[in-house]
Structure formats: structure tokens, C-alpha cells
Amino acid sequence: MQKGYSITEIEEQLLQLLCSVVVAVKTIVAKRQEFYGPFHRPNLKLTCPKINAKMPSQMEHAMETVMFTFHRFAGDKNYLTKEDLRHLMEKEVPGYMENQKDPMAIDRIMKNLEECRDGKITFEGYLSLFAGLTNGCNEYYVKKMKPTGKKY
């Protein structure tokens, strides 16, 4: 089961990100002063507290993105309708939709994913769609990009 993040952990992560920005700004100001001379502003005296929050891994972030994308389009009803699916596909995978030659693609996808033939795609059905699209991307990568040495 995926670990959820409490508000406190999210706030700590945001604070950590903000501190990184502060450090970057301090570095930019210092480099600017080396090159152009001193700033005519007071010296930045910002400090960041030590934070022990662990940032999510790249995979955990990807999992959260997949999950939150479903819920953003499904809303409170916790399933996708045909129109929800069309909107999700147009917004989140526009390249796939633009290259679709079949005007009935959404209908075919919907038919393949809805378990009870009730016009509703559950999260599990959405995951099947996402896995299929990701598999197609992987096949393209293995056949076309990997042999040329292109990195992802």
C-alpha cells in the first residue's frame, strides 16, 4: 500500500524546497556581486532549519501523479465516464490523441476498460489504460531510441 503524506510532511517538503530556492538565490547574488560589484541592498540573512523529511523518490512521485490525475478527472464519483476519459486523454496525453486516426478510439478504449458495461471506468481500469500506454511507449523506446543511444 502506498504511503500517504500528512500535511506536516508536505509542509516540511515545501519548506525544504523553499530553503533550496533561498540557497540558490544567495548563490546567484554572491556570483553577481563577484562579477558586477556589491549590491546596494542589505545582505541576505536568511537561514533554513534542518529538516529530516524524506523527499519522495521519482517512482513514488510518478505513482502519486498517476493517482491524483485519475481523481482530478473522476472527481467525487471515483470513476471516469466517457466524457471524463476523453477530457483526460486530451489534456494528459495529447500526443496520443492527436496521432489517433480512429475517431472511435475513445469508444474502443471505454469498451475495453469498463468492467460492468455500465459506462464507468474504475481506478483499476484506468491503471490498465495507463499500463497499456506506458507499454507502447516502452516498445517504441526499445525499438527506435535505445539502439541509437538516446537517453530518456
PDB file of C-alpha atoms in Angstrom:
ATOM      1  CA  MET A   1       0.000   0.000   0.000  1.00  0.00           C
ATOM      2  CA  GLN A   2       1.325   3.415  -0.918  1.00  0.00           C
ATOM      3  CA  LYS A   3       2.391   5.606   1.979  1.00  0.00           C
ATOM      4  CA  GLY A   4       0.283   8.732   2.357  1.00  0.00           C
ATOM      5  CA  TYR A   5       1.808  12.043   3.303  1.00  0.00           C
ATOM      6  CA  SER A   6       0.432  14.055   6.178  1.00  0.00           C
ATOM      7  CA  ILE A   7       0.054  17.806   5.948  1.00  0.00           C
ATOM      8  CA  THR A   8       3.052  18.163   8.239  1.00  0.00           C
ATOM      9  CA  GLU A   9       5.278  16.133   5.904  1.00  0.00           C
ATOM     10  CA  ILE A  10       4.087  18.103   2.880  1.00  0.00           C
ATOM     11  CA  GLU A  11       4.728  21.367   4.696  1.00  0.00           C
ATOM     12  CA  GLU A  12       8.220  20.154   5.600  1.00  0.00           C
ATOM     13  CA  GLN A  13       8.882  19.223   1.966  1.00  0.00           C
ATOM     14  CA  LEU A  14       7.696  22.642   0.815  1.00  0.00           C
ATOM     15  CA  LEU A  15       9.892  24.307   3.411  1.00  0.00           C
ATOM     16  CA  GLN A  16      12.832  22.216   2.223  1.00  0.00           C
ATOM     17  CA  LEU A  17      12.134  23.289  -1.358  1.00  0.00           C
ATOM     18  CA  LEU A  18      11.869  26.923  -0.277  1.00  0.00           C
ATOM     19  CA  CYS A  19      15.182  26.617   1.538  1.00  0.00           C
ATOM     20  CA  SER A  20      16.757  25.243  -1.635  1.00  0.00           C
ATOM     21  CA  VAL A  21      15.457  28.294  -3.501  1.00  0.00           C
ATOM     22  CA  VAL A  22      16.869  30.594  -0.810  1.00  0.00           C
ATOM     23  CA  VAL A  23      20.278  28.925  -1.131  1.00  0.00           C
ATOM     24  CA  ALA A  24      20.106  29.277  -4.920  1.00  0.00           C
ATOM     25  CA  VAL A  25      19.215  32.983  -4.629  1.00  0.00           C
ATOM     26  CA  LYS A  26      22.080  33.556  -2.203  1.00  0.00           C
ATOM     27  CA  THR A  27      24.447  31.852  -4.651  1.00  0.00           C
ATOM     28  CA  ILE A  28      23.191  33.949  -7.566  1.00  0.00           C
ATOM     29  CA  VAL A  29      23.546  37.158  -5.538  1.00  0.00           C
ATOM     30  CA  ALA A  30      27.091  36.196  -4.497  1.00  0.00           C
ATOM     31  CA  LYS A  31      28.076  35.403  -8.107  1.00  0.00           C
ATOM     32  CA  ARG A  32      26.529  38.666  -9.275  1.00  0.00           C
ATOM     33  CA  GLN A  33      28.465  40.604  -6.630  1.00  0.00           C
ATOM     34  CA  GLU A  34      31.720  38.898  -7.706  1.00  0.00           C
ATOM     35  CA  PHE A  35      31.113  39.877 -11.316  1.00  0.00           C
ATOM     36  CA  TYR A  36      29.448  43.313 -11.075  1.00  0.00           C
ATOM     37  CA  GLY A  37      30.481  44.531  -7.637  1.00  0.00           C
ATOM     38  CA  PRO A  38      28.498  44.902  -4.422  1.00  0.00           C
ATOM     39  CA  PHE A  39      24.759  45.180  -4.400  1.00  0.00           C
ATOM     40  CA  HIS A  40      23.308  48.349  -2.928  1.00  0.00           C
ATOM     41  CA  ARG A  41      20.952  46.311  -0.781  1.00  0.00           C
ATOM     42  CA  PRO A  42      21.293  44.816   2.673  1.00  0.00           C
ATOM     43  CA  ASN A  43      22.987  41.438   2.825  1.00  0.00           C
ATOM     44  CA  LEU A  44      20.590  38.473   2.831  1.00  0.00           C
ATOM     45  CA  LYS A  45      20.480  36.932   6.314  1.00  0.00           C
ATOM     46  CA  LEU A  46      18.164  34.012   5.632  1.00  0.00           C
ATOM     47  CA  THR A  47      18.667  30.667   7.310  1.00  0.00           C
ATOM     48  CA  CYS A  48      16.849  27.383   6.929  1.00  0.00           C
ATOM     49  CA  PRO A  49      16.103  24.946   9.721  1.00  0.00           C
ATOM     50  CA  LYS A  50      17.339  21.370   9.499  1.00  0.00           C
ATOM     51  CA  ILE A  51      14.577  19.154   8.161  1.00  0.00           C
ATOM     52  CA  ASN A  52      14.522  15.379   8.395  1.00  0.00           C
ATOM     53  CA  ALA A  53      11.658  14.838   5.921  1.00  0.00           C
ATOM     54  CA  LYS A  54      12.472  12.366   3.189  1.00  0.00           C
ATOM     55  CA  MET A  55      11.520  13.532  -0.282  1.00  0.00           C
ATOM     56  CA  PRO A  56       9.522  11.037  -2.370  1.00  0.00           C
ATOM     57  CA  SER A  57      11.518   9.019  -4.878  1.00  0.00           C
ATOM     58  CA  GLN A  58      10.983   9.534  -8.589  1.00  0.00           C
ATOM     59  CA  MET A  59       8.832   6.382  -8.692  1.00  0.00           C
ATOM     60  CA  GLU A  60       6.732   7.476  -5.693  1.00  0.00           C
ATOM     61  CA  HIS A  61       6.184  10.847  -7.345  1.00  0.00           C
ATOM     62  CA  ALA A  62       5.116   9.103 -10.574  1.00  0.00           C
ATOM     63  CA  MET A  63       2.678   6.921  -8.631  1.00  0.00           C
ATOM     64  CA  GLU A  64       1.185   9.978  -6.931  1.00  0.00           C
ATOM     65  CA  THR A  65       0.849  11.725 -10.289  1.00  0.00           C
ATOM     66  CA  VAL A  66      -0.998   8.758 -11.809  1.00  0.00           C
ATOM     67  CA  MET A  67      -3.308   8.519  -8.802  1.00  0.00           C
ATOM     68  CA  PHE A  68      -4.014  12.246  -8.474  1.00  0.00           C
ATOM     69  CA  THR A  69      -4.626  12.588 -12.224  1.00  0.00           C
ATOM     70  CA  PHE A  70      -7.371   9.960 -12.024  1.00  0.00           C
ATOM     71  CA  HIS A  71      -9.029  11.681  -9.076  1.00  0.00           C
ATOM     72  CA  ARG A  72      -8.772  15.125 -10.657  1.00  0.00           C
ATOM     73  CA  PHE A  73     -10.806  13.932 -13.653  1.00  0.00           C
ATOM     74  CA  ALA A  74     -13.076  11.491 -11.770  1.00  0.00           C
ATOM     75  CA  GLY A  75     -13.980  13.932  -9.028  1.00  0.00           C
ATOM     76  CA  ASP A  76     -16.067  12.791  -6.069  1.00  0.00           C
ATOM     77  CA  LYS A  77     -17.730   9.991  -8.002  1.00  0.00           C
ATOM     78  CA  ASN A  78     -14.464   7.937  -8.070  1.00  0.00           C
ATOM     79  CA  TYR A  79     -14.907   6.708 -11.635  1.00  0.00           C
ATOM     80  CA  LEU A  80     -14.449   8.086 -15.141  1.00  0.00           C
ATOM     81  CA  THR A  81     -17.261   8.497 -17.630  1.00  0.00           C
ATOM     82  CA  LYS A  82     -16.682   8.533 -21.380  1.00  0.00           C
ATOM     83  CA  GLU A  83     -16.500  12.336 -21.333  1.00  0.00           C
ATOM     84  CA  ASP A  84     -14.137  12.298 -18.346  1.00  0.00           C
ATOM     85  CA  LEU A  85     -11.926   9.849 -20.232  1.00  0.00           C
ATOM     86  CA  ARG A  86     -11.981  11.964 -23.399  1.00  0.00           C
ATOM     87  CA  HIS A  87     -11.080  15.091 -21.417  1.00  0.00           C
ATOM     88  CA  LEU A  88      -8.300  13.263 -19.530  1.00  0.00           C
ATOM     89  CA  MET A  89      -6.810  11.873 -22.743  1.00  0.00           C
ATOM     90  CA  GLU A  90      -6.937  15.265 -24.499  1.00  0.00           C
ATOM     91  CA  LYS A  91      -5.284  17.062 -21.571  1.00  0.00           C
ATOM     92  CA  GLU A  92      -2.832  14.458 -20.271  1.00  0.00           C
ATOM     93  CA  VAL A  93      -1.773  12.533 -23.403  1.00  0.00           C
ATOM     94  CA  PRO A  94      -2.441  14.988 -26.236  1.00  0.00           C
ATOM     95  CA  GLY A  95       0.195  13.391 -28.491  1.00  0.00           C
ATOM     96  CA  TYR A  96      -1.661  10.099 -28.420  1.00  0.00           C
ATOM     97  CA  MET A  97      -4.961  11.770 -29.226  1.00  0.00           C
ATOM     98  CA  GLU A  98      -3.511  13.952 -31.991  1.00  0.00           C
ATOM     99  CA  ASN A  99      -1.983  10.910 -33.709  1.00  0.00           C
ATOM    100  CA  GLN A 100      -5.159   8.849 -33.424  1.00  0.00           C
ATOM    101  CA  LYS A 101      -6.559   8.096 -36.864  1.00  0.00           C
ATOM    102  CA  ASP A 102      -9.572   6.268 -35.452  1.00  0.00           C
ATOM    103  CA  PRO A 103     -12.345   8.704 -34.433  1.00  0.00           C
ATOM    104  CA  MET A 104     -13.846   5.906 -32.343  1.00  0.00           C
ATOM    105  CA  ALA A 105     -10.680   5.404 -30.254  1.00  0.00           C
ATOM    106  CA  ILE A 106     -12.295   6.654 -27.033  1.00  0.00           C
ATOM    107  CA  ASP A 107     -15.292   4.363 -27.605  1.00  0.00           C
ATOM    108  CA  ARG A 108     -12.986   1.360 -28.100  1.00  0.00           C
ATOM    109  CA  ILE A 109     -10.938   2.240 -25.021  1.00  0.00           C
ATOM    110  CA  MET A 110     -14.091   2.712 -22.973  1.00  0.00           C
ATOM    111  CA  LYS A 111     -15.499  -0.636 -24.120  1.00  0.00           C
ATOM    112  CA  ASN A 112     -12.270  -2.433 -23.210  1.00  0.00           C
ATOM    113  CA  LEU A 113     -11.937  -0.832 -19.781  1.00  0.00           C
ATOM    114  CA  GLU A 114     -15.395  -0.718 -18.255  1.00  0.00           C
ATOM    115  CA  GLU A 115     -15.831  -3.894 -16.252  1.00  0.00           C
ATOM    116  CA  CYS A 116     -19.588  -3.933 -15.751  1.00  0.00           C
ATOM    117  CA  ARG A 117     -20.554  -2.312 -19.056  1.00  0.00           C
ATOM    118  CA  ASP A 118     -22.100   0.491 -17.043  1.00  0.00           C
ATOM    119  CA  GLY A 119     -20.195   3.400 -18.628  1.00  0.00           C
ATOM    120  CA  LYS A 120     -17.859   3.735 -15.637  1.00  0.00           C
ATOM    121  CA  ILE A 121     -14.100   3.227 -15.572  1.00  0.00           C
ATOM    122  CA  THR A 122     -12.764   2.439 -12.121  1.00  0.00           C
ATOM    123  CA  PHE A 123      -9.269   3.267 -10.929  1.00  0.00           C
ATOM    124  CA  GLU A 124      -8.191  -0.289 -11.807  1.00  0.00           C
ATOM    125  CA  GLY A 125      -9.444   0.182 -15.382  1.00  0.00           C
ATOM    126  CA  TYR A 126      -7.607   3.495 -15.579  1.00  0.00           C
ATOM    127  CA  LEU A 127      -4.425   1.745 -14.407  1.00  0.00           C
ATOM    128  CA  SER A 128      -4.865  -0.807 -17.213  1.00  0.00           C
ATOM    129  CA  LEU A 129      -5.101   2.039 -19.716  1.00  0.00           C
ATOM    130  CA  PHE A 130      -2.056   3.764 -18.249  1.00  0.00           C
ATOM    131  CA  ALA A 131      -0.093   0.486 -18.243  1.00  0.00           C
ATOM    132  CA  GLY A 132      -1.011  -0.147 -21.890  1.00  0.00           C
ATOM    133  CA  LEU A 133       0.035   3.343 -22.971  1.00  0.00           C
ATOM    134  CA  THR A 134       3.274   3.068 -20.993  1.00  0.00           C
ATOM    135  CA  ASN A 135       3.975  -0.327 -22.541  1.00  0.00           C
ATOM    136  CA  GLY A 136       3.509   1.165 -26.016  1.00  0.00           C
ATOM    137  CA  CYS A 137       5.945   3.950 -25.161  1.00  0.00           C
ATOM    138  CA  ASN A 138       8.445   1.394 -23.883  1.00  0.00           C
ATOM    139  CA  GLU A 139       8.186  -0.638 -27.090  1.00  0.00           C
ATOM    140  CA  TYR A 140       8.874   2.498 -29.122  1.00  0.00           C
ATOM    141  CA  TYR A 141      11.832   3.360 -26.885  1.00  0.00           C
ATOM    142  CA  VAL A 142      13.329  -0.146 -27.160  1.00  0.00           C
ATOM    143  CA  LYS A 143      12.902  -0.323 -30.949  1.00  0.00           C
ATOM    144  CA  LYS A 144      13.680   3.235 -32.010  1.00  0.00           C
ATOM    145  CA  MET A 145      15.545   5.221 -29.374  1.00  0.00           C
ATOM    146  CA  LYS A 146      17.626   2.774 -27.353  1.00  0.00           C
ATOM    147  CA  PRO A 147      19.552   1.389 -30.358  1.00  0.00           C
ATOM    148  CA  THR A 148      20.628   4.938 -31.302  1.00  0.00           C
ATOM    149  CA  GLY A 149      21.982   5.565 -27.801  1.00  0.00           C
ATOM    150  CA  LYS A 150      19.415   8.256 -26.980  1.00  0.00           C
ATOM    151  CA  LYS A 151      18.758   8.586 -23.295  1.00  0.00           C
ATOM    152  CA  TYR A 152      15.324   9.006 -21.763  1.00  0.00           C
TER     153      TYR A 152
END
